Coordinates of N, CA and C in Angstrom, one line a residue:
M7 N 62.7 27.6 20.3 CA 61.3 27.6 20.6 C 60.5 28.4 19.6
T8 N 61.1 29.5 19.2 CA 60.4 30.4 18.2 C 60.3 29.7 16.9
S9 N 61.2 28.9 16.5 CA 61.2 28.2 15.2 C 60.1 27.2 15.1
S10 N 59.6 26.7 16.2 CA 58.6 25.7 16.1 C 57.2 26.2 16.1
A11 N 57.0 27.5 16.4 CA 55.7 28.1 16.4 C 55.0 28.1 15.0
P12 N 55.7 28.5 14.0 CA 55.1 28.4 12.6 C 54.6 27.0 12.3
A13 N 55.3 26.0 12.6 CA 54.9 24.6 12.3 C 53.7 24.3 13.1
V14 N 53.6 24.7 14.4 CA 52.3 24.4 15.1 C 51.1 25.1 14.5
R15 N 51.3 26.4 14.1 CA 50.2 27.1 13.5 C 49.8 26.5 12.2
T16 N 50.8 25.9 11.5 CA 50.5 25.3 10.2 C 49.7 24.0 10.4
R17 N 50.0 23.2 11.4 CA 49.3 22.0 11.7 C 47.9 22.3 12.1
R18 N 47.7 23.4 12.9 CA 46.3 23.8 13.3 C 45.5 24.2 12.1
R19 N 46.1 25.0 11.2 CA 45.3 25.4 10.0 C 45.0 24.2 9.2
T20 N 45.9 23.3 9.1 CA 45.6 22.1 8.3 C 44.5 21.2 8.8
A21 N 44.5 21.1 10.2 CA 43.4 20.4 10.8 C 42.1 21.0 10.7
S22 N 42.1 22.4 10.8 CA 40.9 23.1 10.6 C 40.3 23.0 9.2
L23 N 41.3 23.1 8.2 CA 40.9 22.9 6.8 C 40.3 21.5 6.6
A24 N 40.9 20.5 7.2 CA 40.4 19.1 7.0 C 39.0 19.0 7.5
L25 N 38.7 19.6 8.7 CA 37.4 19.6 9.3 C 36.3 20.3 8.4
V26 N 36.7 21.4 7.8 CA 35.8 22.1 6.9 C 35.5 21.3 5.6
L27 N 36.6 20.7 5.1 CA 36.4 19.8 3.9 C 35.5 18.6 4.2
C28 N 35.7 18.0 5.3 CA 34.9 16.9 5.7 C 33.4 17.3 5.8
A29 N 33.2 18.4 6.5 CA 31.8 18.9 6.6 C 31.2 19.2 5.3
G30 N 32.0 19.8 4.4 CA 31.5 20.1 3.1 C 31.2 18.9 2.2
L31 N 32.1 17.9 2.4 CA 31.9 16.6 1.6 C 30.7 15.9 2.1
T32 N 30.5 15.9 3.4 CA 29.3 15.3 4.0 C 28.0 15.9 3.5
A33 N 28.0 17.2 3.4 CA 26.8 18.0 2.9 C 26.6 17.6 1.5
A34 N 27.7 17.6 0.7 CA 27.6 17.3 -0.7 C 27.0 15.9 -1.0
L35 N 27.5 14.9 -0.2 CA 27.0 13.6 -0.4 C 25.6 13.4 0.0
T36 N 25.1 14.2 1.0 CA 23.7 14.2 1.4 C 22.9 14.7 0.3
A37 N 23.3 15.8 -0.3 CA 22.6 16.5 -1.3 C 22.5 15.7 -2.6
C38 N 23.5 14.8 -2.8 CA 23.6 14.1 -4.1 C 23.1 12.7 -3.9
G39 N 22.3 12.4 -3.0 CA 21.7 11.1 -2.9 C 21.9 10.3 -1.6
G40 N 22.6 10.9 -0.7 CA 22.9 10.2 0.5 C 21.8 10.3 1.5
E41 N 20.7 11.1 1.2 CA 19.7 11.2 2.2 C 18.8 10.0 2.3
D42 N 18.1 9.9 3.3 CA 17.3 8.7 3.6 C 16.3 8.4 2.5
P43 N 16.5 7.2 1.9 CA 15.6 6.8 0.7 C 14.1 6.6 1.2
D44 N 13.9 6.5 2.5 CA 12.5 6.3 2.9 C 11.8 7.6 3.3
K45 N 12.6 8.7 3.1 CA 12.0 10.0 3.4 C 10.7 10.2 2.6
G46 N 9.6 10.5 3.2 CA 8.4 10.8 2.5 C 7.6 9.6 2.1
T47 N 8.0 8.4 2.6 CA 7.3 7.1 2.3 C 6.5 6.7 3.6
N48 N 5.9 5.5 3.4 CA 5.2 5.0 4.6 C 6.1 4.2 5.5
G49 N 7.4 4.1 5.2 CA 8.3 3.4 6.0 C 8.4 1.9 5.8
L50 N 7.7 1.5 4.8 CA 7.7 0.0 4.5 C 9.0 -0.5 4.1
G51 N 9.8 0.3 3.4 CA 11.1 -0.1 2.9 C 12.1 -0.5 4.0
K52 N 11.9 0.0 5.2 CA 12.8 -0.4 6.3 C 12.5 -1.7 6.9
L53 N 11.3 -2.3 6.6 CA 10.9 -3.6 7.2 C 11.5 -4.8 6.4
S54 N 11.5 -5.9 7.0 CA 11.9 -7.2 6.4 C 10.8 -7.6 5.4
A55 N 11.2 -8.6 4.6 CA 10.2 -9.1 3.6 C 9.0 -9.7 4.2
P56 N 9.1 -10.5 5.3 CA 7.9 -11.1 5.9 C 7.0 -10.0 6.5
E57 N 7.7 -9.0 7.1 CA 6.9 -7.9 7.7 C 6.2 -7.1 6.6
I58 N 6.8 -6.9 5.4 CA 6.2 -6.2 4.3 C 5.0 -7.0 3.8
E59 N 5.2 -8.3 3.7 CA 4.1 -9.2 3.2 C 2.9 -9.1 4.2
K60 N 3.2 -9.1 5.5 CA 2.1 -9.0 6.5 C 1.3 -7.7 6.4
K61 N 2.1 -6.6 6.2 CA 1.4 -5.3 6.1 C 0.6 -5.2 4.8
A62 N 1.1 -5.8 3.7 CA 0.4 -5.8 2.4 C -0.9 -6.6 2.5
Q63 N -0.8 -7.8 3.2 CA -2.0 -8.6 3.3 C -3.1 -7.9 4.2
A64 N -2.6 -7.2 5.2 CA -3.6 -6.5 6.0 C -4.3 -5.4 5.2
A65 N -3.6 -4.8 4.3 CA -4.1 -3.7 3.5 C -5.2 -4.3 2.5
V66 N -4.8 -5.5 2.0 CA -5.7 -6.2 1.0 C -7.0 -6.6 1.8
D67 N -6.9 -7.1 3.0 CA -8.0 -7.6 3.7 C -9.0 -6.4 4.1
S68 N -8.4 -5.2 4.3 CA -9.2 -4.1 4.7 C -9.9 -3.3 3.5
A69 N -9.4 -3.6 2.3 CA -9.9 -2.9 1.1 C -11.3 -3.4 0.7
D70 N -12.2 -2.4 0.4 CA -13.5 -2.8 0.0 C -13.6 -3.1 -1.5
A71 N -12.6 -2.7 -2.3 CA -12.7 -2.8 -3.7 C -11.3 -2.8 -4.4
V72 N -11.2 -3.3 -5.6 CA -9.9 -3.3 -6.3 C -10.2 -3.6 -7.8
R73 N -9.2 -3.3 -8.6 CA -9.3 -3.6 -10.0 C -8.0 -4.4 -10.4
L74 N -8.2 -5.6 -11.0 CA -7.1 -6.4 -11.4 C -7.1 -6.5 -13.0
A75 N -5.9 -6.3 -13.6 CA -5.8 -6.4 -15.0 C -4.4 -6.9 -15.4
G76 N -4.4 -7.8 -16.4 CA -3.1 -8.3 -16.8 C -3.3 -9.7 -17.5
T77 N -2.3 -10.5 -17.4 CA -2.2 -11.8 -18.1 C -1.9 -12.9 -17.2
L78 N -2.7 -14.0 -17.4 CA -2.5 -15.2 -16.6 C -2.1 -16.3 -17.6
V79 N -1.0 -17.0 -17.4 CA -0.6 -18.1 -18.2 C -0.6 -19.4 -17.5
S80 N -1.3 -20.4 -18.1 CA -1.4 -21.7 -17.5 C -1.3 -22.8 -18.6
K81 N -1.4 -24.0 -18.2 CA -1.3 -25.1 -19.2 C -2.4 -25.0 -20.2
G82 N -3.5 -24.4 -19.8 CA -4.7 -24.3 -20.7 C -4.5 -23.2 -21.7
G83 N -3.6 -22.3 -21.5 CA -3.4 -21.2 -22.5 C -3.1 -19.9 -21.7
T84 N -3.2 -18.8 -22.5 CA -3.0 -17.5 -21.9 C -4.3 -16.8 -21.9
Y85 N -4.6 -16.1 -20.7 CA -5.8 -15.4 -20.5 C -5.5 -14.0 -20.2
K86 N -6.2 -13.1 -20.8 CA -6.2 -11.6 -20.4 C -7.4 -11.4 -19.5
I87 N -7.1 -10.8 -18.3 CA -8.2 -10.5 -17.4 C -8.3 -9.1 -17.0
D88 N -9.5 -8.6 -16.9 CA -9.7 -7.2 -16.4 C -11.0 -7.2 -15.6
M89 N -10.8 -7.3 -14.3 CA -11.9 -7.4 -13.4 C -11.9 -6.3 -12.3
R90 N -13.1 -5.8 -12.0 CA -13.3 -4.9 -10.8 C -14.1 -5.7 -9.8
L91 N -13.5 -5.8 -8.6 CA -14.1 -6.6 -7.5 C -14.4 -5.8 -6.3
K92 N -15.4 -6.3 -5.6 CA -15.7 -5.8 -4.2 C -16.3 -6.9 -3.4
N93 N -16.7 -6.6 -2.2 CA -17.0 -7.7 -1.3 C -18.3 -8.4 -1.7
K94 N -19.2 -7.7 -2.4 CA -20.5 -8.4 -2.7 C -20.6 -8.7 -4.2
G95 N -19.5 -8.7 -4.9 CA -19.6 -9.0 -6.3 C -18.5 -8.5 -7.2
G96 N -18.6 -8.6 -8.5 CA -17.6 -8.1 -9.4 C -18.1 -8.1 -10.8
A97 N -17.3 -7.5 -11.7 CA -17.6 -7.4 -13.1 C -16.3 -7.2 -13.9
G98 N -16.3 -7.8 -15.1 CA -15.2 -7.6 -15.9 C -15.1 -8.6 -17.0
S99 N -14.0 -8.8 -17.7 CA -13.9 -9.6 -18.8 C -12.6 -10.6 -18.7
V100 N -12.8 -11.7 -19.4 CA -11.7 -12.7 -19.6 C -11.6 -13.0 -21.0
T101 N -10.4 -13.0 -21.6 CA -10.2 -13.2 -23.0 C -9.1 -14.3 -23.2
S102 N -9.4 -15.3 -24.0 CA -8.3 -16.3 -24.4 C -8.1 -16.2 -25.9
K103 N -7.3 -17.2 -26.4 CA -7.1 -17.2 -27.8 C -8.3 -17.5 -28.6
N104 N -9.2 -18.3 -28.1 CA -10.3 -18.7 -28.9 C -11.7 -18.1 -28.5
S105 N -11.7 -17.4 -27.4 CA -13.0 -16.9 -26.9 C -12.8 -15.8 -26.0
A106 N -13.9 -15.1 -25.7 CA -14.0 -14.0 -24.7 C -15.3 -14.0 -24.0
F107 N -15.3 -13.7 -22.8 CA -16.6 -13.6 -22.0 C -16.5 -12.5 -21.0
T108 N -17.7 -12.0 -20.6 CA -17.9 -11.0 -19.6 C -18.6 -11.6 -18.4
L109 N -18.2 -11.3 -17.2 CA -18.8 -11.8 -16.0 C -19.4 -10.7 -15.2
L110 N -20.5 -11.0 -14.6 CA -21.1 -10.0 -13.7 C -21.7 -10.8 -12.5
R111 N -21.3 -10.5 -11.3 CA -21.9 -11.2 -10.1 C -22.4 -10.1 -9.2
I112 N -23.6 -10.3 -8.8 CA -24.2 -9.4 -7.8 C -24.8 -10.3 -6.6
G113 N -24.1 -10.3 -5.5 CA -24.4 -11.3 -4.5 C -24.2 -12.7 -5.0
D114 N -25.2 -13.5 -4.9 CA -25.1 -14.9 -5.4 C -25.5 -15.1 -6.9
E115 N -26.0 -14.0 -7.5 CA -26.4 -14.1 -8.9 C -25.3 -13.8 -9.9
L116 N -25.0 -14.8 -10.7 CA -23.9 -14.7 -11.6 C -24.4 -14.7 -13.1
Y117 N -24.0 -13.7 -13.8 CA -24.3 -13.5 -15.2 C -23.1 -13.7 -16.1
L118 N -23.3 -14.4 -17.2 CA -22.2 -14.6 -18.2 C -22.7 -14.2 -19.6
K119 N -21.8 -13.4 -20.2 CA -22.0 -13.0 -21.6 C -20.8 -13.4 -22.4
A120 N -21.0 -14.2 -23.4 CA -19.8 -14.7 -24.2 C -20.0 -14.6 -25.7
D121 N -18.9 -14.7 -26.4 CA -19.0 -14.7 -27.9 C -19.3 -16.1 -28.4
A122 N -19.4 -16.2 -29.7 CA -19.7 -17.5 -30.3 C -18.6 -18.5 -30.1
G123 N -17.4 -18.1 -30.0 CA -16.3 -19.0 -29.8 C -16.4 -19.7 -28.4
F124 N -17.0 -19.1 -27.5 CA -17.2 -19.7 -26.1 C -18.2 -20.8 -26.2
W125 N -19.3 -20.5 -26.9 CA -20.5 -21.4 -26.8 C -20.5 -22.5 -27.9
S126 N -19.7 -22.3 -29.0 CA -19.8 -23.2 -30.1 C -19.0 -24.5 -29.9
H127 N -18.2 -24.6 -28.9 CA -17.4 -25.8 -28.7 C -18.3 -27.0 -28.4
D128 N -18.0 -28.1 -29.1 CA -18.8 -29.3 -28.8 C -17.9 -30.3 -28.1
E129 N -18.1 -30.3 -26.7 CA -17.2 -31.1 -25.9 C -17.3 -32.6 -26.2
N130 N -18.5 -33.1 -26.7 CA -18.7 -34.5 -27.0 C -18.2 -35.0 -28.3
G131 N -17.5 -34.1 -29.1 CA -16.9 -34.5 -30.3 C -17.9 -34.7 -31.4
G132 N -19.1 -34.1 -31.3 CA -20.1 -34.3 -32.4 C -19.9 -33.4 -33.6
D133 N -20.9 -33.2 -34.3 CA -20.8 -32.3 -35.5 C -20.9 -30.8 -35.3
G134 N -21.0 -30.5 -34.0 CA -21.0 -29.1 -33.6 C -22.4 -28.4 -33.8
K135 N -23.4 -29.1 -34.2 CA -24.7 -28.5 -34.3 C -25.3 -27.9 -33.0
D136 N -25.1 -28.7 -31.9 CA -25.6 -28.3 -30.6 C -24.9 -27.0 -30.2
G137 N -23.6 -27.0 -30.4 CA -22.8 -25.8 -30.0 C -23.2 -24.6 -30.9
A138 N -23.4 -24.8 -32.2 CA -23.8 -23.7 -33.0 C -25.2 -23.2 -32.7
A139 N -26.1 -24.1 -32.3 CA -27.4 -23.6 -31.9 C -27.3 -22.8 -30.6
A140 N -26.5 -23.2 -29.7 CA -26.3 -22.5 -28.4 C -25.7 -21.1 -28.7
A141 N -24.7 -21.1 -29.6 CA -24.0 -19.8 -30.0 C -25.0 -18.8 -30.6
D142 N -25.9 -19.3 -31.5 CA -26.9 -18.5 -32.1 C -27.8 -17.9 -31.1
K143 N -28.2 -18.7 -30.0 CA -29.1 -18.2 -29.0 C -28.5 -17.3 -28.0
L144 N -27.2 -17.7 -27.6 CA -26.6 -17.0 -26.4 C -25.6 -16.0 -26.7
E145 N -25.1 -15.9 -27.9 CA -24.0 -15.0 -28.2 C -24.4 -13.6 -27.9
D146 N -23.5 -12.9 -27.1 CA -23.6 -11.5 -26.7 C -24.9 -11.2 -25.9
K147 N -25.4 -12.3 -25.3 CA -26.5 -12.1 -24.4 C -26.1 -12.5 -23.0
Y148 N -26.6 -11.9 -21.9 CA -26.3 -12.3 -20.6 C -27.1 -13.5 -20.2
V149 N -26.4 -14.5 -19.7 CA -27.1 -15.7 -19.3 C -26.9 -15.9 -17.8
K150 N -28.0 -16.0 -17.1 CA -27.9 -16.2 -15.6 C -27.5 -17.6 -15.4
V151 N -26.4 -17.8 -14.7 CA -25.8 -19.1 -14.5 C -26.4 -19.8 -13.3
P152 N -27.1 -21.0 -13.4 CA -27.7 -21.7 -12.3 C -26.6 -22.0 -11.3
Q153 N -26.9 -21.9 -10.0 CA -25.9 -22.1 -9.0 C -25.5 -23.6 -8.8
D154 N -26.3 -24.5 -9.3 CA -25.9 -25.9 -9.2 C -25.2 -26.4 -10.5
D155 N -25.0 -25.5 -11.5 CA -24.3 -25.8 -12.7 C -22.8 -25.8 -12.4
P156 N -22.0 -26.7 -12.9 CA -20.6 -26.7 -12.7 C -19.9 -25.4 -13.2
T157 N -20.5 -24.8 -14.1 CA -19.9 -23.5 -14.7 C -19.9 -22.4 -13.6
Y158 N -20.9 -22.5 -12.7 CA -21.0 -21.5 -11.7 C -19.8 -21.4 -10.8
K159 N -19.4 -22.6 -10.3 CA -18.3 -22.7 -9.4 C -17.0 -22.3 -10.2
Q160 N -16.9 -22.7 -11.4 CA -15.7 -22.5 -12.2 C -15.5 -21.0 -12.5
L161 N -16.6 -20.3 -12.8 CA -16.4 -18.9 -13.2 C -16.7 -17.9 -12.1
S162 N -17.4 -18.3 -11.0 CA -17.7 -17.3 -10.0 C -16.4 -16.9 -9.3
G163 N -15.4 -17.7 -9.2 CA -14.1 -17.4 -8.6 C -13.5 -16.2 -9.2
F164 N -13.7 -15.9 -10.5 CA -13.2 -14.7 -11.1 C -13.8 -13.4 -10.6
T165 N -14.9 -13.6 -10.0 CA -15.6 -12.4 -9.5 C -15.6 -12.3 -7.9
D166 N -14.9 -13.2 -7.3 CA -14.8 -13.2 -5.8 C -13.5 -12.6 -5.4
K167 N -13.5 -11.5 -4.7 CA -12.3 -10.7 -4.4 C -11.4 -11.5 -3.5
K168 N -12.0 -12.2 -2.5 CA -11.2 -12.9 -1.5 C -10.5 -14.1 -2.2
V169 N -11.3 -14.8 -3.0 CA -10.7 -16.0 -3.7 C -9.7 -15.7 -4.7
L170 N -10.0 -14.7 -5.6 CA -9.0 -14.3 -6.6 C -7.7 -13.7 -6.1
L171 N -7.8 -12.8 -5.1 CA -6.6 -12.2 -4.6 C -5.8 -13.2 -3.8
G172 N -6.5 -14.1 -3.0 CA -5.9 -15.1 -2.3 C -5.1 -16.1 -3.2
G173 N -5.6 -16.4 -4.3 CA -4.9 -17.3 -5.2 C -3.8 -16.6 -6.0
M174 N -3.9 -15.4 -6.3 CA -2.9 -14.7 -7.1 C -1.8 -14.1 -6.3
L175 N -2.0 -13.6 -5.1 CA -1.0 -12.8 -4.4 C -0.2 -13.7 -3.4
T176 N -0.2 -15.0 -3.5 CA 0.5 -15.8 -2.6 C 2.0 -16.0 -3.1
L177 N 2.9 -15.7 -2.2 CA 4.3 -15.9 -2.5 C 4.8 -17.2 -1.8
H178 N 5.5 -18.0 -2.6 CA 6.0 -19.3 -2.0 C 7.5 -19.3 -1.7
G179 N 7.8 -20.1 -0.8 CA 9.2 -20.2 -0.4 C 9.7 -19.1 0.5
E180 N 11.0 -19.1 0.7 CA 11.6 -18.1 1.6 C 11.5 -16.7 1.0
L181 N 11.0 -15.7 1.8 CA 10.8 -14.4 1.3 C 12.1 -13.6 1.4
T182 N 12.3 -12.8 0.3 CA 13.5 -11.9 0.3 C 13.0 -10.5 -0.1
K183 N 13.7 -9.5 0.2 CA 13.4 -8.1 -0.2 C 14.2 -7.7 -1.4
G184 N 13.6 -7.1 -2.4 CA 14.3 -6.7 -3.6 C 14.5 -5.2 -3.7
D185 N 14.6 -4.7 -4.9 CA 14.9 -3.3 -5.1 C 13.6 -2.4 -5.0
R186 N 13.9 -1.1 -4.9 CA 12.9 -0.1 -5.0 C 12.5 0.0 -6.4
G187 N 11.3 0.4 -6.7 CA 10.9 0.6 -8.1 C 9.7 1.5 -8.2
E188 N 8.9 1.3 -9.2 CA 7.7 2.2 -9.4 C 6.6 1.4 -10.2
A189 N 5.4 1.6 -9.8 CA 4.3 1.0 -10.5 C 3.1 2.0 -10.6
G190 N 2.8 2.3 -11.8 CA 1.7 3.3 -12.0 C 2.0 4.7 -11.4
G191 N 3.3 5.0 -11.5 CA 3.7 6.3 -11.0 C 3.9 6.4 -9.5
V192 N 3.8 5.2 -8.8 CA 3.9 5.2 -7.3 C 5.1 4.4 -7.0
R193 N 5.9 4.9 -6.0 CA 7.1 4.2 -5.5 C 6.7 2.9 -4.8
T194 N 7.5 1.9 -5.1 CA 7.3 0.6 -4.5 C 8.5 -0.1 -4.0
V195 N 8.3 -1.1 -3.2 CA 9.4 -2.0 -2.8 C 9.0 -3.4 -3.2
R196 N 9.9 -4.2 -3.6 CA 9.6 -5.6 -4.1 C 10.0 -6.6 -3.1
I197 N 9.0 -7.6 -2.9 CA 9.4 -8.8 -2.1 C 9.2 -10.0 -3.0
M198 N 10.0 -11.0 -2.8 CA 10.1 -12.1 -3.7 C 10.0 -13.4 -2.9
G199 N 9.4 -14.4 -3.5 CA 9.4 -15.7 -2.9 C 10.6 -16.5 -3.3
G200 N 10.6 -17.8 -3.1 CA 11.8 -18.6 -3.5 C 12.1 -18.5 -4.9
E201 N 13.4 -18.6 -5.2 CA 13.9 -18.5 -6.6 C 13.3 -19.5 -7.5
G202 N 12.7 -19.0 -8.6 CA 12.1 -19.9 -9.6 C 10.7 -20.3 -9.4
S203 N 10.2 -20.2 -8.2 CA 8.8 -20.7 -7.9 C 8.0 -19.8 -7.0
G204 N 8.6 -18.7 -6.6 CA 7.9 -17.9 -5.6 C 7.1 -16.7 -6.0
G205 N 7.4 -16.1 -7.2 CA 6.7 -14.9 -7.6 C 7.3 -13.7 -7.0
A206 N 6.8 -12.5 -7.4 CA 7.3 -11.2 -6.9 C 6.2 -10.3 -6.8
L207 N 6.2 -9.5 -5.7 CA 5.1 -8.6 -5.4 C 5.7 -7.2 -5.1
D208 N 5.2 -6.2 -5.9 CA 5.6 -4.8 -5.7 C 4.5 -4.1 -4.8
V209 N 5.0 -3.6 -3.7 CA 4.1 -3.0 -2.7 C 4.3 -1.5 -2.6
S210 N 3.2 -0.7 -2.4 CA 3.3 0.7 -2.4 C 4.1 1.2 -1.2
L211 N 5.0 2.2 -1.5 CA 5.7 2.9 -0.5 C 5.1 4.2 -0.1
E212 N 3.9 4.5 -0.7 CA 3.2 5.7 -0.5 C 1.8 5.4 0.1
G213 N 1.5 6.0 1.2 CA 0.1 5.8 1.8 C 0.0 4.3 2.3
T214 N -1.2 3.8 2.1 CA -1.5 2.4 2.5 C -0.7 1.5 1.7
P215 N 0.0 0.5 2.3 CA 0.8 -0.4 1.6 C 0.1 -1.5 0.7
Y216 N -0.6 -1.0 -0.3 CA -1.3 -2.0 -1.2 C -0.4 -2.6 -2.2
P217 N -0.6 -3.9 -2.5 CA 0.1 -4.5 -3.6 C -0.3 -3.8 -4.9
L218 N 0.7 -3.5 -5.8 CA 0.4 -2.8 -7.0 C 0.7 -3.6 -8.3
R219 N 1.5 -4.6 -8.1 CA 1.9 -5.4 -9.2 C 2.4 -6.8 -8.7
F220 N 1.9 -7.8 -9.4 CA 2.3 -9.2 -9.0 C 2.8 -10.0 -10.3
A221 N 4.0 -10.4 -10.2 CA 4.5 -11.3 -11.3 C 4.5 -12.7 -10.8
R222 N 3.7 -13.5 -11.5 CA 3.6 -14.9 -11.1 C 4.9 -15.7 -11.4
A223 N 5.2 -16.7 -10.6 CA 6.4 -17.4 -10.8 C 6.4 -18.2 -12.1
G224 N 7.6 -18.5 -12.7 CA 7.7 -19.3 -13.8 C 7.0 -18.8 -15.1
G225 N 7.0 -17.4 -15.2 CA 6.4 -16.8 -16.4 C 4.9 -17.0 -16.5
G226 N 4.3 -17.1 -15.3 CA 2.8 -17.3 -15.2 C 2.0 -16.1 -15.4
G227 N 2.6 -15.0 -15.8 CA 1.8 -13.8 -16.1 C 2.1 -12.6 -15.1
V228 N 1.6 -11.5 -15.5 CA 1.8 -10.3 -14.6 C 0.4 -9.6 -14.4
I229 N 0.1 -9.3 -13.2 CA -1.2 -8.7 -12.9 C -0.9 -7.3 -12.2
T230 N -1.6 -6.3 -12.6 CA -1.5 -5.0 -11.9 C -2.8 -4.8 -11.1
L231 N -2.6 -4.1 -10.0 CA -3.7 -3.9 -9.1 C -3.9 -2.4 -8.8
A232 N -5.1 -1.9 -9.0 CA -5.3 -0.5 -8.9 C -6.7 -0.2 -8.3
D233 N -7.0 1.1 -8.1 CA -8.3 1.5 -7.6 C -8.7 0.8 -6.3
W234 N -7.7 0.7 -5.4 CA -8.0 0.1 -4.1 C -9.0 1.0 -3.4
G235 N -10.0 0.4 -2.9 CA -11.0 1.1 -2.0 C -12.0 2.0 -2.8
K236 N -11.9 2.0 -4.1 CA -12.8 2.8 -4.9 C -14.0 2.0 -5.3
D237 N -15.2 2.5 -4.8 CA -16.4 1.8 -5.0 C -16.9 1.9 -6.5
F238 N -17.7 1.0 -6.9 CA -18.3 1.1 -8.2 C -19.7 0.4 -8.2
T239 N -20.5 0.7 -9.2 CA -21.9 0.2 -9.2 C -22.0 -1.2 -9.9
L240 N -22.7 -2.1 -9.3 CA -23.0 -3.3 -10.0 C -24.5 -3.3 -10.3
K241 N -24.9 -3.5 -11.5 CA -26.3 -3.4 -11.9 C -26.7 -4.6 -12.8
A242 N -27.8 -5.3 -12.5 CA -28.2 -6.4 -13.2 C -28.6 -6.0 -14.6
P243 N -28.3 -6.9 -15.6 CA -28.6 -6.5 -17.0 C -30.1 -6.4 -17.2
A244 N -30.5 -5.7 -18.2 CA -31.9 -5.5 -18.6 C -32.5 -6.8 -19.1
E245 N -33.8 -7.0 -19.0 CA -34.5 -8.3 -19.4 C -34.2 -8.6 -20.8
D246 N -34.2 -7.5 -21.7 CA -34.1 -7.8 -23.1 C -32.6 -8.2 -23.5
E247 N -31.7 -8.1 -22.5 CA -30.3 -8.5 -22.7 C -30.0 -9.8 -22.1
T248 N -31.0 -10.4 -21.5 CA -30.8 -11.7 -20.7 C -31.6 -12.8 -21.4
V249 N -30.9 -14.0 -21.3 CA -31.6 -15.3 -21.8 C -31.6 -16.3 -20.7
D250 N -32.7 -16.9 -20.4 CA -32.8 -18.0 -19.4 C -32.6 -19.3 -20.2
Y251 N -31.5 -19.9 -19.9 CA -31.2 -21.2 -20.6 C -31.7 -22.4 -19.9
G252 N -32.2 -22.2 -18.7 CA -32.7 -23.4 -17.9 C -31.8 -23.7 -16.8
K253 N -31.9 -25.0 -16.3 CA -31.2 -25.4 -15.1 C -29.7 -25.7 -15.4
Q254 N -29.3 -25.9 -16.6 CA -27.9 -26.2 -16.9 C -27.5 -25.6 -18.2
L255 N -26.3 -25.0 -18.2 CA -25.8 -24.4 -19.4 C -25.1 -25.5 -20.3
P256 N -25.0 -25.2 -21.6 CA -24.3 -26.2 -22.5 C -22.9 -26.2 -22.1
K257 N -22.2 -27.4 -22.2 CA -20.8 -27.5 -21.8 C -19.9 -26.9 -22.9
T258 N -18.9 -26.2 -22.3 CA -17.9 -25.5 -23.2 C -16.5 -25.9 -22.8
S259 N -15.6 -25.5 -23.5 CA -14.2 -25.8 -23.2 C -13.6 -24.7 -22.3
S260 N -14.3 -23.6 -22.1 CA -13.7 -22.5 -21.4 C -13.9 -22.7 -19.9

C-alpha cells in the first residue's frame, strides 16, 4: 500500500500541471489573436451577407449626403467621377479620354460647364464648324440645361443621389460574405454578388454601416464613398459665368 502512494501523488501533480498549462495556453491564444474579431465593431461582421446588405442599404437611404469618387468603365470608355450629392442636388466633375465637364444641380436647375473637347464634336459628320462655334461660346462657362433637352435627362442622373447610388451599389446574384479589410482607415467587411457578375461591396464595421468601397463586376471600375451625412453648400454660378444657349443645347458625343 505504501508503495503506491508516491505514484498517486505523481498522477495528481501531473494532472494539476496539465490544468495549469491548458489555462496558460488558452490565455496565450486569446492574447495572440484568439479574441473576438468583432470586439469594438458595430457587430455587422456576425451577420449573413443578405443581412449586411440590408443594413447597408438602410444606412444609404437615411444619409443626407455622400461623396463618390473613382472610375467607371463601360463600352463607351473610361470615366473618372468625383461627385458630392445630397437630396436636393449635387456637384462635381466627370472626365473621359476626350473631354471633361462639371455638373451642378440645385433642385430642378441643372448647370453644365465643359471644355472644348465636349462641345466641339460634330455628331452629324460635318466639317466641325458648328461644334467649334459652340466650343468658342460655351467653353468653361456654365450653361443652364433646359429640362426638355435630352442632355438634361442624360446628365442629371450624375447629380441624383438616389439614382446614382441605386445604379452603382446593386449586387447581382447570390450574396456571399468575404474577408475583413479596410477602406480609408476604417475596418470593413466585404459582401459579394455572384461570381464574375455580382460586384463587391465593402461595408463599415465602425459606427453606421455605410458602404465605403464598391468594385463593379467585370472590371467595371471602383468607386469609393465618403463624407456620409456631411452637408455642403450648393450655390448657383454668377451671371457673368453663365451662358443662356436657348431651348436646346448643341449635340455632343458625351
